[in-house]
Each structure stands twice: as C-alpha cells, then as structure tokens.
The first five atom37 places (N, CA, C, CB, O) and aatype in JSON, in Angstrom:
{
  "aatype": [12, 11, 11, 9, 13, 13, 10, 19, 10, 16, 19, 10, 9, 19, 0, 4, 15, 15, 3, 3, 3, 2, 16, 15, 6, 19, 19, 16, 4, 3, 6, 15, 15, 9, 19, 7, 16, 17, 3, 2, 14, 19, 10, 13, 6, 7, 6, 14, 19, 3, 15, 17, 6, 13, 2, 15, 2, 7, 16, 7, 2, 18, 18, 13, 13, 7, 3, 19, 13, 15, 6, 9, 16, 17, 15, 6, 2, 6, 15, 19, 10, 15, 16, 2, 9, 13, 13, 6, 7, 9, 6, 0, 14, 13, 9, 3, 13, 2, 18, 15, 13, 14, 15, 7, 4, 3, 19, 12, 2, 10, 5, 0, 3, 14, 2, 6, 3, 13, 14, 3, 7, 13, 3, 19, 2, 18, 3, 1, 1],
  "atom_mask": [
    [1, 1, 1, 1, 1],
    [1, 1, 1, 1, 1],
    [1, 1, 1, 1, 1],
    [1, 1, 1, 1, 1],
    [1, 1, 1, 1, 1],
    [1, 1, 1, 1, 1],
    [1, 1, 1, 1, 1],
    [1, 1, 1, 1, 1],
    [1, 1, 1, 1, 1],
    [1, 1, 1, 1, 1],
    [1, 1, 1, 1, 1],
    [1, 1, 1, 1, 1],
    [1, 1, 1, 1, 1],
    [1, 1, 1, 1, 1],
    [1, 1, 1, 1, 1],
    [1, 1, 1, 1, 1],
    [1, 1, 1, 1, 1],
    [1, 1, 1, 1, 1],
    [1, 1, 1, 1, 1],
    [1, 1, 1, 1, 1],
    [1, 1, 1, 1, 1],
    [1, 1, 1, 1, 1],
    [1, 1, 1, 1, 1],
    [1, 1, 1, 1, 1],
    [1, 1, 1, 1, 1],
    [1, 1, 1, 1, 1],
    [1, 1, 1, 1, 1],
    [1, 1, 1, 1, 1],
    [1, 1, 1, 1, 1],
    [1, 1, 1, 1, 1],
    [1, 1, 1, 1, 1],
    [1, 1, 1, 1, 1],
    [1, 1, 1, 1, 1],
    [1, 1, 1, 1, 1],
    [1, 1, 1, 1, 1],
    [1, 1, 1, 0, 1],
    [1, 1, 1, 1, 1],
    [1, 1, 1, 1, 1],
    [1, 1, 1, 1, 1],
    [1, 1, 1, 1, 1],
    [1, 1, 1, 1, 1],
    [1, 1, 1, 1, 1],
    [1, 1, 1, 1, 1],
    [1, 1, 1, 1, 1],
    [1, 1, 1, 1, 1],
    [1, 1, 1, 0, 1],
    [1, 1, 1, 1, 1],
    [1, 1, 1, 1, 1],
    [1, 1, 1, 1, 1],
    [1, 1, 1, 1, 1],
    [1, 1, 1, 1, 1],
    [1, 1, 1, 1, 1],
    [1, 1, 1, 1, 1],
    [1, 1, 1, 1, 1],
    [1, 1, 1, 1, 1],
    [1, 1, 1, 1, 1],
    [1, 1, 1, 1, 1],
    [1, 1, 1, 0, 1],
    [1, 1, 1, 1, 1],
    [1, 1, 1, 0, 1],
    [1, 1, 1, 1, 1],
    [1, 1, 1, 1, 1],
    [1, 1, 1, 1, 1],
    [1, 1, 1, 1, 1],
    [1, 1, 1, 1, 1],
    [1, 1, 1, 0, 1],
    [1, 1, 1, 1, 1],
    [1, 1, 1, 1, 1],
    [1, 1, 1, 1, 1],
    [1, 1, 1, 1, 1],
    [1, 1, 1, 1, 1],
    [1, 1, 1, 1, 1],
    [1, 1, 1, 1, 1],
    [1, 1, 1, 1, 1],
    [1, 1, 1, 1, 1],
    [1, 1, 1, 1, 1],
    [1, 1, 1, 1, 1],
    [1, 1, 1, 1, 1],
    [1, 1, 1, 1, 1],
    [1, 1, 1, 1, 1],
    [1, 1, 1, 1, 1],
    [1, 1, 1, 1, 1],
    [1, 1, 1, 1, 1],
    [1, 1, 1, 1, 1],
    [1, 1, 1, 1, 1],
    [1, 1, 1, 1, 1],
    [1, 1, 1, 1, 1],
    [1, 1, 1, 1, 1],
    [1, 1, 1, 0, 1],
    [1, 1, 1, 1, 1],
    [1, 1, 1, 1, 1],
    [1, 1, 1, 1, 1],
    [1, 1, 1, 1, 1],
    [1, 1, 1, 1, 1],
    [1, 1, 1, 1, 1],
    [1, 1, 1, 1, 1],
    [1, 1, 1, 1, 1],
    [1, 1, 1, 1, 1],
    [1, 1, 1, 1, 1],
    [1, 1, 1, 1, 1],
    [1, 1, 1, 1, 1],
    [1, 1, 1, 1, 1],
    [1, 1, 1, 1, 1],
    [1, 1, 1, 0, 1],
    [1, 1, 1, 1, 1],
    [1, 1, 1, 1, 1],
    [1, 1, 1, 1, 1],
    [1, 1, 1, 1, 1],
    [1, 1, 1, 1, 1],
    [1, 1, 1, 1, 1],
    [1, 1, 1, 1, 1],
    [1, 1, 1, 1, 1],
    [1, 1, 1, 1, 1],
    [1, 1, 1, 1, 1],
    [1, 1, 1, 1, 1],
    [1, 1, 1, 1, 1],
    [1, 1, 1, 1, 1],
    [1, 1, 1, 1, 1],
    [1, 1, 1, 1, 1],
    [1, 1, 1, 1, 1],
    [1, 1, 1, 0, 1],
    [1, 1, 1, 1, 1],
    [1, 1, 1, 1, 1],
    [1, 1, 1, 1, 1],
    [1, 1, 1, 1, 1],
    [1, 1, 1, 1, 1],
    [1, 1, 1, 1, 1],
    [1, 1, 1, 1, 1],
    [1, 1, 1, 1, 1]
  ],
  "atom_positions": [
    [[129.8, 138.5, 100.15], [129.43, 137.13, 99.37], [128.82, 135.89, 100.47], [130.98, 136.5, 98.55], [127.75, 135.35, 100.19]],
    [[129.45, 135.56, 101.53], [129.03, 135.04, 102.54], [127.42, 135.36, 103.63], [130.18, 135.24, 103.08], [126.45, 134.76, 104.09]],
    [[128.16, 136.95, 103.58], [125.93, 137.06, 103.91], [125.32, 136.77, 102.42], [125.02, 139.33, 104.48], [124.27, 136.17, 102.65]],
    [[125.37, 136.81, 101.93], [124.37, 136.52, 100.9], [124.33, 135.73, 101.07], [124.33, 136.66, 99.76], [124.3, 135.8, 102.3]],
    [[124.27, 134.12, 100.71], [124.59, 132.19, 100.36], [124.5, 132.33, 101.9], [126.52, 131.28, 99.4], [124.61, 131.11, 102.01]],
    [[124.39, 132.75, 103.22], [123.43, 132.7, 104.35], [122.22, 133.02, 104.37], [123.76, 133.28, 105.2], [121.28, 132.25, 104.56]],
    [[122.16, 134.39, 104.12], [120.78, 134.91, 103.68], [119.96, 133.96, 103.02], [120.88, 136.04, 102.78], [118.81, 133.83, 103.44]],
    [[120.44, 133.09, 101.8], [119.99, 132.7, 100.68], [118.77, 130.86, 100.89], [121.65, 132.62, 99.71], [117.73, 130.29, 100.58]],
    [[120.52, 130.78, 101.95], [120.04, 129.8, 103.29], [119.24, 129.34, 104.33], [120.42, 129.82, 103.81], [118.94, 128.22, 104.75]],
    [[118.88, 130.8, 104.74], [117.89, 131.23, 105.48], [116.86, 130.66, 105.44], [117.65, 132.25, 105.34], [116.29, 129.73, 106.02]],
    [[116.53, 131.87, 104.05], [114.96, 131.77, 103.15], [115.05, 129.86, 103.11], [115.04, 132.84, 100.9], [114.7, 129.23, 104.1]],
    [[115.51, 129.24, 102.0], [114.99, 128.45, 101.97], [115.01, 127.51, 102.95], [115.15, 128.23, 101.14], [114.63, 126.42, 102.53]],
    [[115.47, 127.54, 104.67], [115.02, 126.22, 105.25], [114.03, 126.28, 105.99], [115.88, 125.59, 105.95], [113.39, 125.37, 106.52]],
    [[113.84, 127.95, 106.03], [112.25, 128.7, 106.26], [111.07, 128.49, 105.44], [112.31, 130.16, 106.14], [109.94, 128.49, 105.92]],
    [[111.36, 128.29, 103.99], [110.47, 128.18, 102.85], [110.45, 126.43, 102.6], [111.13, 129.19, 101.42], [109.31, 126.16, 102.21]],
    [[111.04, 125.54, 102.66], [111.28, 124.72, 103.45], [110.5, 123.78, 104.62], [111.96, 125.27, 103.76], [110.81, 122.59, 104.69]],
    [[109.83, 124.15, 105.22], [110.09, 123.89, 106.22], [108.98, 122.76, 106.64], [110.26, 125.06, 106.92], [108.31, 122.73, 105.61]],
    [[108.4, 121.87, 107.5], [106.54, 121.68, 107.75], [105.97, 121.87, 107.94], [105.85, 121.35, 108.05], [106.28, 121.91, 109.13]],
    [[104.68, 122.24, 107.92], [103.51, 122.96, 108.97], [103.47, 121.74, 109.58], [101.87, 123.64, 108.38], [103.58, 120.61, 109.09]],
    [[103.19, 122.25, 111.24], [102.96, 121.39, 111.73], [100.9, 120.79, 112.41], [104.11, 121.73, 112.6], [100.61, 119.93, 113.24]],
    [[99.89, 121.78, 111.52], [98.97, 121.67, 111.23], [98.35, 120.7, 109.74], [98.84, 122.84, 111.4], [97.65, 120.8, 108.74]],
    [[99.12, 119.88, 110.41], [98.9, 118.71, 108.37], [97.42, 118.4, 108.98], [100.37, 116.36, 107.85], [97.25, 118.02, 110.14]],
    [[96.67, 118.55, 108.31], [95.64, 118.1, 107.77], [95.36, 116.68, 107.46], [95.58, 118.7, 106.85], [94.8, 116.16, 108.43]],
    [[95.45, 116.2, 106.89], [95.73, 114.62, 106.67], [95.01, 113.65, 107.83], [97.46, 114.35, 106.72], [95.3, 113.88, 109.0]],
    [[94.16, 112.62, 107.53], [93.51, 111.97, 108.27], [94.74, 110.67, 108.18], [91.88, 111.81, 107.78], [95.71, 110.41, 107.47]],
    [[93.87, 109.97, 109.59], [95.51, 108.65, 109.91], [93.67, 107.5, 109.87], [97.19, 108.82, 112.65], [92.88, 107.67, 110.8]],
    [[93.38, 106.7, 108.95], [92.21, 105.6, 108.33], [92.83, 104.62, 110.15], [92.74, 104.5, 105.94], [93.98, 104.17, 110.23]],
    [[92.19, 104.53, 110.89], [92.28, 102.88, 111.96], [90.93, 102.09, 111.62], [92.24, 103.19, 114.09], [89.81, 102.59, 111.6]],
    [[91.22, 100.91, 111.39], [90.3, 99.92, 111.09], [90.56, 98.6, 112.38], [90.61, 99.43, 109.35], [91.38, 97.69, 112.52]],
    [[89.56, 99.03, 113.02], [90.01, 97.25, 114.42], [88.8, 96.75, 113.9], [89.97, 97.37, 116.87], [88.11, 97.04, 112.93]],
    [[88.69, 95.53, 115.23], [88.02, 94.41, 115.41], [86.28, 95.25, 114.51], [88.08, 93.86, 117.46], [85.86, 94.69, 113.5]],
    [[85.38, 96.75, 115.16], [84.42, 97.66, 114.78], [84.36, 97.31, 113.35], [84.75, 99.15, 115.11], [83.35, 96.83, 112.83]],
    [[85.59, 97.58, 112.64], [85.52, 98.04, 111.36], [85.53, 96.16, 110.94], [87.0, 99.33, 110.78], [85.85, 96.03, 109.76]],
    [[85.36, 95.27, 111.4], [84.19, 93.84, 111.23], [82.88, 93.67, 110.13], [83.33, 93.73, 112.71], [82.52, 93.37, 108.99]],
    [[82.42, 94.26, 111.85], [80.89, 94.55, 111.48], [80.12, 94.76, 110.09], [80.62, 95.67, 112.07], [80.54, 95.68, 109.38]],
    [[79.41, 94.25, 109.79], [78.68, 94.4, 108.28], [78.85, 92.96, 107.81], [0.0, 0.0, 0.0], [78.94, 91.8, 108.21]],
    [[78.84, 93.82, 106.62], [78.54, 92.42, 105.18], [79.02, 92.16, 104.06], [77.42, 92.36, 104.52], [78.44, 92.26, 102.99]],
    [[80.26, 91.76, 104.27], [81.39, 91.71, 102.99], [81.51, 91.08, 101.87], [82.42, 91.39, 103.28], [81.73, 89.86, 101.87]],
    [[81.39, 91.77, 100.77], [81.02, 90.82, 99.64], [82.42, 89.77, 98.9], [80.33, 91.92, 98.4], [83.54, 90.17, 99.24]],
    [[82.4, 88.37, 97.85], [83.17, 88.93, 97.38], [83.38, 89.54, 96.09], [83.75, 88.41, 97.62], [82.4, 89.3, 95.39]],
    [[84.16, 90.14, 95.55], [83.9, 91.15, 94.22], [83.95, 89.62, 93.05], [85.6, 92.77, 93.89], [83.97, 89.94, 91.86]],
    [[83.95, 88.67, 93.22], [83.98, 86.99, 92.05], [82.11, 87.47, 91.64], [84.28, 84.5, 93.44], [81.42, 87.27, 92.64]],
    [[81.52, 87.86, 90.79], [80.76, 87.42, 90.69], [80.07, 86.46, 89.46], [80.45, 88.19, 91.05], [80.55, 86.46, 88.33]],
    [[78.91, 85.68, 89.83], [78.19, 84.7, 89.46], [76.97, 85.13, 89.29], [78.26, 83.73, 90.22], [76.25, 85.49, 90.22]],
    [[76.54, 85.12, 87.79], [74.86, 85.47, 87.24], [74.44, 86.58, 87.64], [73.69, 84.54, 87.69], [73.42, 87.01, 87.1]],
    [[75.06, 87.34, 88.67], [74.85, 88.86, 89.77], [75.21, 89.05, 90.47], [0.0, 0.0, 0.0], [75.33, 90.18, 90.93]],
    [[75.73, 87.61, 91.11], [76.24, 87.06, 92.59], [77.15, 86.95, 93.09], [76.1, 86.17, 92.91], [77.95, 86.04, 92.88]],
    [[77.31, 88.09, 94.08], [78.81, 87.4, 95.16], [79.42, 85.82, 95.11], [78.33, 87.43, 96.94], [78.86, 85.25, 96.04]],
    [[80.16, 85.04, 94.54], [80.52, 83.9, 95.45], [79.86, 83.68, 96.06], [81.36, 83.86, 96.12], [78.96, 82.85, 96.04]],
    [[80.37, 84.86, 97.23], [80.39, 84.1, 98.79], [80.72, 85.47, 99.27], [81.68, 82.62, 99.27], [81.4, 86.21, 98.56]],
    [[80.37, 85.79, 100.21], [80.12, 86.45, 101.61], [79.56, 86.41, 102.81], [79.78, 87.13, 101.53], [78.61, 85.65, 103.04]],
    [[80.36, 87.67, 104.22], [80.51, 87.38, 105.37], [79.17, 87.82, 105.88], [81.71, 87.91, 105.93], [79.05, 88.9, 105.3]],
    [[78.16, 87.67, 106.55], [78.26, 88.81, 107.36], [78.19, 88.88, 109.03], [77.26, 89.55, 106.86], [77.13, 88.69, 109.64]],
    [[78.85, 89.03, 109.38], [79.64, 89.91, 111.08], [79.31, 90.98, 111.52], [81.11, 90.36, 111.16], [79.7, 92.15, 111.44]],
    [[77.85, 89.92, 112.42], [77.0, 91.31, 113.44], [78.21, 91.46, 114.36], [75.22, 90.84, 114.59], [79.17, 90.72, 114.58]],
    [[77.77, 92.94, 114.91], [78.18, 92.97, 116.63], [78.18, 92.41, 117.37], [77.85, 93.46, 117.33], [78.8, 92.97, 118.26]],
    [[77.68, 91.14, 117.78], [77.66, 90.62, 118.85], [78.19, 89.0, 118.64], [76.29, 90.88, 119.4], [77.58, 88.04, 119.1]],
    [[79.16, 88.92, 118.03], [79.89, 88.09, 117.3], [79.27, 86.56, 116.14], [0.0, 0.0, 0.0], [79.9, 85.66, 115.59]],
    [[77.65, 86.92, 116.18], [77.04, 86.26, 115.15], [77.13, 86.47, 113.19], [75.76, 86.52, 115.66], [77.14, 87.6, 112.7]],
    [[77.14, 85.97, 112.85], [76.75, 86.3, 111.38], [76.44, 84.91, 110.71], [0.0, 0.0, 0.0], [76.29, 83.86, 111.33]],
    [[76.36, 85.13, 108.85], [76.38, 84.14, 108.27], [77.09, 83.38, 107.51], [75.83, 84.23, 107.96], [78.13, 84.03, 107.54]],
    [[77.31, 82.55, 106.88], [78.18, 83.1, 105.93], [77.92, 82.42, 104.19], [79.76, 82.77, 106.58], [78.64, 81.54, 103.72]],
    [[76.83, 83.01, 103.5], [76.44, 83.31, 102.12], [77.25, 82.91, 101.19], [76.27, 84.56, 101.89], [78.37, 83.42, 101.31]],
    [[77.09, 81.9, 99.94], [77.64, 80.81, 99.15], [76.72, 81.08, 97.97], [77.58, 79.24, 99.83], [75.7, 80.4, 97.87]],
    [[77.01, 82.02, 97.05], [75.61, 82.94, 95.79], [74.7, 82.27, 96.13], [75.63, 82.89, 93.87], [74.16, 81.18, 95.92]],
    [[74.62, 83.45, 96.89], [73.44, 84.37, 97.79], [72.79, 83.95, 98.7], [0.0, 0.0, 0.0], [72.23, 84.7, 99.5]],
    [[72.7, 82.27, 98.77], [72.53, 82.15, 100.27], [73.05, 81.24, 100.9], [71.4, 82.05, 100.66], [73.81, 80.38, 100.45]],
    [[72.49, 81.44, 102.55], [73.0, 81.27, 103.54], [73.27, 79.62, 103.84], [72.22, 82.0, 104.4], [72.45, 78.74, 104.11]],
    [[74.55, 79.57, 103.7], [75.91, 78.16, 103.42], [75.23, 77.71, 105.36], [78.71, 79.03, 103.13], [74.28, 76.97, 105.62]],
    [[76.22, 78.54, 106.49], [76.02, 78.35, 107.39], [76.14, 80.0, 108.7], [76.86, 77.14, 107.36], [76.63, 81.09, 109.01]],
    [[75.36, 79.07, 108.94], [75.17, 80.45, 110.19], [77.15, 80.82, 110.91], [73.67, 79.51, 112.17], [78.1, 80.22, 110.4]],
    [[77.3, 81.52, 111.7], [78.44, 81.01, 111.76], [78.51, 82.56, 113.19], [79.53, 80.82, 109.98], [77.9, 83.62, 113.4]],
    [[79.46, 81.89, 113.71], [80.15, 82.95, 114.97], [81.08, 83.28, 114.96], [80.3, 82.69, 116.13], [81.77, 82.38, 114.48]],
    [[81.92, 84.48, 115.31], [83.44, 85.08, 115.51], [84.0, 85.5, 116.21], [83.79, 85.76, 115.07], [83.52, 85.69, 117.33]],
    [[84.86, 85.72, 116.02], [85.99, 86.5, 117.28], [86.97, 86.8, 116.97], [86.47, 85.85, 118.41], [87.72, 86.14, 116.24]],
    [[87.24, 88.14, 117.58], [88.73, 89.15, 116.4], [90.13, 89.21, 117.83], [87.94, 91.9, 115.72], [89.92, 89.6, 118.98]],
    [[91.46, 88.7, 117.28], [92.24, 88.95, 118.44], [93.23, 89.32, 117.64], [92.51, 87.85, 119.51], [93.68, 88.47, 116.87]],
    [[93.96, 91.05, 117.64], [94.82, 91.19, 117.27], [94.37, 91.31, 115.32], [95.69, 90.15, 118.02], [93.55, 91.95, 114.66]],
    [[95.26, 90.47, 115.08], [94.78, 90.0, 113.67], [93.98, 89.45, 113.02], [95.21, 89.56, 113.29], [93.46, 89.7, 111.93]],
    [[93.85, 88.47, 113.93], [93.58, 86.43, 113.34], [91.68, 87.34, 113.46], [94.29, 84.1, 115.34], [91.3, 88.37, 114.02]],
    [[91.1, 86.51, 112.8], [88.98, 86.72, 112.69], [89.79, 85.33, 112.57], [87.45, 87.78, 111.07], [90.74, 85.03, 111.85]],
    [[88.99, 84.49, 113.64], [88.42, 83.29, 114.12], [86.61, 83.1, 113.45], [88.56, 83.43, 115.95], [85.93, 84.09, 113.18]],
    [[86.16, 81.8, 113.31], [85.06, 81.67, 112.69], [85.06, 80.53, 112.87], [84.86, 82.1, 111.52], [86.09, 79.86, 112.86]],
    [[83.53, 79.91, 113.14], [82.92, 78.92, 113.91], [82.0, 78.39, 112.8], [82.2, 79.45, 115.29], [80.98, 79.05, 112.98]],
    [[81.83, 77.81, 112.06], [79.98, 77.06, 111.4], [79.83, 76.2, 112.36], [79.75, 76.02, 109.65], [80.7, 75.7, 113.06]],
    [[77.91, 75.92, 112.37], [76.98, 75.25, 112.69], [76.62, 73.72, 111.86], [76.03, 76.22, 112.64], [75.76, 73.8, 110.99]],
    [[77.11, 72.65, 112.04], [76.62, 71.5, 111.39], [75.63, 70.94, 112.15], [77.6, 70.55, 111.11], [75.52, 70.87, 113.37]],
    [[74.59, 70.36, 110.87], [73.63, 70.1, 111.94], [73.22, 69.86, 113.35], [73.38, 69.55, 111.71], [72.94, 68.81, 113.91]],
    [[73.25, 71.69, 114.0], [73.12, 72.18, 115.32], [74.3, 71.88, 115.55], [0.0, 0.0, 0.0], [74.06, 71.21, 116.55]],
    [[75.27, 71.83, 115.46], [76.74, 71.47, 116.11], [77.63, 72.37, 115.4], [77.29, 69.84, 115.91], [78.02, 72.4, 114.23]],
    [[77.94, 73.38, 116.85], [79.31, 74.86, 116.24], [80.64, 73.87, 116.05], [79.88, 76.57, 117.92], [81.07, 73.0, 116.81]],
    [[81.12, 74.33, 114.79], [82.87, 73.88, 115.3], [83.58, 74.89, 114.51], [83.58, 72.05, 114.81], [83.15, 75.57, 113.57]],
    [[84.59, 74.87, 114.98], [85.49, 76.2, 114.66], [85.39, 75.67, 112.66], [87.71, 76.16, 115.75], [84.76, 74.7, 112.22]],
    [[86.03, 76.46, 112.01], [85.53, 76.87, 110.3], [87.26, 77.32, 110.41], [83.85, 78.56, 109.83], [88.07, 76.43, 110.14]],
    [[87.62, 78.24, 110.67], [89.14, 79.21, 109.92], [88.82, 80.21, 110.55], [89.39, 79.64, 108.1], [87.92, 81.03, 110.71]],
    [[90.61, 79.69, 111.13], [91.54, 80.57, 111.4], [91.7, 81.83, 110.26], [92.77, 79.75, 111.56], [92.21, 81.23, 109.32]],
    [[91.53, 83.29, 109.82], [92.2, 84.33, 109.04], [93.05, 84.9, 109.44], [91.63, 85.16, 108.68], [92.89, 85.1, 110.65]],
    [[94.46, 85.54, 108.84], [94.56, 86.4, 109.5], [93.72, 88.28, 108.31], [96.38, 86.12, 110.0], [93.64, 88.46, 107.09]],
    [[93.46, 88.9, 109.12], [92.69, 90.12, 108.29], [93.44, 90.62, 108.1], [91.74, 90.98, 108.69], [94.6, 90.24, 108.27]],
    [[92.89, 92.31, 107.43], [93.63, 93.11, 106.88], [93.06, 94.26, 106.14], [94.35, 92.45, 106.21], [92.42, 93.9, 105.16]],
    [[93.15, 96.28, 106.47], [92.28, 96.17, 105.19], [93.33, 97.19, 104.76], [90.42, 96.56, 105.15], [93.97, 98.09, 105.32]],
    [[93.21, 96.57, 103.26], [94.24, 96.88, 102.46], [94.7, 98.65, 101.73], [93.9, 95.87, 101.42], [95.57, 99.15, 101.02]],
    [[93.82, 98.93, 102.25], [93.0, 100.17, 101.6], [91.85, 101.06, 101.63], [92.79, 99.95, 100.8], [91.02, 101.38, 100.78]],
    [[92.02, 101.39, 102.93], [90.39, 101.74, 103.55], [89.58, 100.81, 103.84], [0.0, 0.0, 0.0], [89.25, 99.8, 103.22]],
    [[89.27, 101.23, 104.9], [87.72, 99.99, 105.87], [87.1, 99.72, 105.41], [86.69, 100.19, 106.85], [86.13, 99.28, 106.02]],
    [[87.11, 99.73, 103.79], [85.55, 99.0, 102.94], [86.39, 97.78, 101.83], [84.34, 100.66, 101.6], [85.95, 97.21, 100.83]],
    [[87.52, 97.71, 102.39], [88.12, 96.33, 102.15], [88.43, 95.82, 102.53], [88.67, 95.99, 101.75], [89.45, 96.38, 102.92]],
    [[88.42, 94.35, 103.09], [89.1, 93.22, 104.01], [89.94, 92.23, 103.19], [87.95, 92.32, 104.81], [89.37, 92.06, 102.12]],
    [[90.9, 91.62, 103.25], [91.43, 91.25, 102.73], [91.16, 90.19, 104.73], [92.64, 92.15, 101.74], [90.98, 90.41, 105.93]],
    [[91.36, 88.76, 103.46], [90.96, 87.51, 104.02], [92.19, 86.65, 103.87], [89.69, 86.89, 103.32], [92.65, 86.97, 102.78]],
    [[92.7, 86.04, 104.23], [94.05, 85.3, 104.35], [94.27, 84.3, 105.46], [95.09, 86.29, 104.52], [94.18, 84.32, 106.69]],
    [[94.66, 83.29, 104.42], [94.59, 81.42, 105.56], [96.11, 80.67, 104.67], [92.25, 79.79, 105.0], [96.24, 80.43, 103.47]],
    [[96.99, 80.47, 105.69], [97.3, 79.08, 104.91], [96.6, 77.93, 104.63], [98.16, 78.55, 105.4], [95.62, 77.51, 105.24]],
    [[97.22, 77.37, 103.57], [96.89, 76.1, 103.64], [96.38, 74.52, 104.42], [97.49, 76.11, 103.32], [97.22, 73.62, 104.54]],
    [[95.37, 74.39, 104.75], [94.72, 73.48, 105.66], [93.7, 72.38, 104.68], [93.79, 74.47, 106.83], [93.45, 72.59, 103.49]],
    [[93.42, 71.75, 105.09], [92.23, 71.08, 104.77], [90.85, 71.51, 104.1], [91.96, 70.68, 105.77], [89.87, 71.15, 103.45]],
    [[91.31, 72.21, 104.54], [89.8, 72.96, 104.15], [90.54, 73.93, 102.33], [89.12, 74.63, 106.09], [89.65, 73.51, 101.59]],
    [[90.8, 74.17, 102.07], [91.57, 75.42, 101.72], [92.87, 74.82, 101.5], [91.59, 76.62, 102.86], [93.87, 75.22, 102.09]],
    [[92.9, 73.47, 100.32], [94.92, 73.07, 100.38], [95.16, 73.64, 99.66], [95.79, 71.69, 100.07], [95.81, 72.85, 98.98]],
    [[95.17, 74.64, 99.1], [95.58, 75.9, 98.58], [95.78, 77.64, 99.2], [94.73, 75.88, 97.66], [95.82, 78.74, 98.65]],
    [[95.87, 77.26, 100.37], [96.18, 78.52, 101.34], [94.43, 79.67, 100.28], [0.0, 0.0, 0.0], [93.92, 79.4, 99.2]],
    [[94.05, 81.03, 101.45], [92.94, 81.64, 100.63], [93.6, 83.24, 101.09], [91.03, 81.14, 101.2], [93.83, 83.81, 102.15]],
    [[93.71, 83.46, 100.05], [93.9, 85.23, 100.19], [92.78, 85.49, 99.11], [95.75, 86.06, 99.67], [92.61, 85.13, 97.95]],
    [[91.8, 86.63, 100.42], [90.51, 87.36, 99.36], [90.39, 88.1, 99.95], [89.14, 86.86, 98.94], [90.52, 88.09, 101.17]],
    [[89.91, 89.51, 98.85], [89.26, 90.24, 99.57], [87.96, 90.95, 99.42], [89.95, 90.86, 99.78], [87.24, 90.53, 98.53]],
    [[87.57, 91.87, 100.08], [85.73, 91.45, 100.07], [85.63, 92.73, 100.52], [84.85, 90.04, 101.22], [86.01, 93.26, 101.56]],
    [[84.97, 93.21, 99.41], [84.06, 94.44, 99.52], [82.64, 94.68, 100.58], [83.56, 94.54, 98.1], [81.55, 94.11, 100.64]],
    [[83.24, 95.76, 101.34], [81.46, 95.96, 102.23], [80.85, 96.28, 101.35], [81.05, 97.11, 103.47], [81.27, 96.74, 100.29]],
    [[79.23, 96.01, 101.81], [78.35, 96.68, 101.47], [77.99, 97.55, 101.67], [77.8, 96.4, 101.48], [76.98, 97.95, 101.09]]
  ]
}
C-alpha cells in the first residue's frame, strides 16, 4: 500500500511542477513611455477636457478643451513627473505629479497631493492617443 501511495504522490508532484519556459511577457513602462500625447477620457463636445503632449526632448504642450493652453517643459525622476509652463514668455514650475501606468503603457495615471493649483488634489488617468 505504501508503494502505491508513493507512486501516486510522485506522479502528482511531477504533473504539478511548473514549466521553466514561461511565455508571459513582463511590461515595463518608463520615462520613454511618457513620450506621446495623452488625452483625458472625459469629453466635452467630442474633445478631451485636457491633454498632455510630451516630446522626447523634454518639451510639449498642455491642451485645454482642444486648444493649446501652454507650452511646457517636463522631466522625470523615478516616479515623479515635473512640469513647467510658460506664462507671458516666462517659464514657471507648474506641478509635480506622481505617475504610474496602472494597466499597461497606454494608460497613465497622474496624481498630485492638494496644493494651491488643485485644492482637492489631482488623480486622473489619461489614455495614449
């Protein structure tokens, strides 16, 4: 009886072992994944409420209701995205966002604690255009 038990146990262990050739892909989104145009999924008359355009050279635009609100510069450090805007020809710090990619590299979450610009804080997902 012991021999049968150990035989069945051995078959179960071998049958349940994991494969080394796991084909699942790990998606890594980093600074280069930020480059592109990102639209707020909330629409007003068919246009995103706001959008961000991040160029690979650290410049871009912030759009509000489809129109350029301001040219921007941006930089990334670990998981913080820092943005500056231009106001009357002067570059000024705008806001630092914690950023993440909650569901692949085509959705970016921008989050900021409450501050003078956003008294309630900021937590919005943007879709890659």
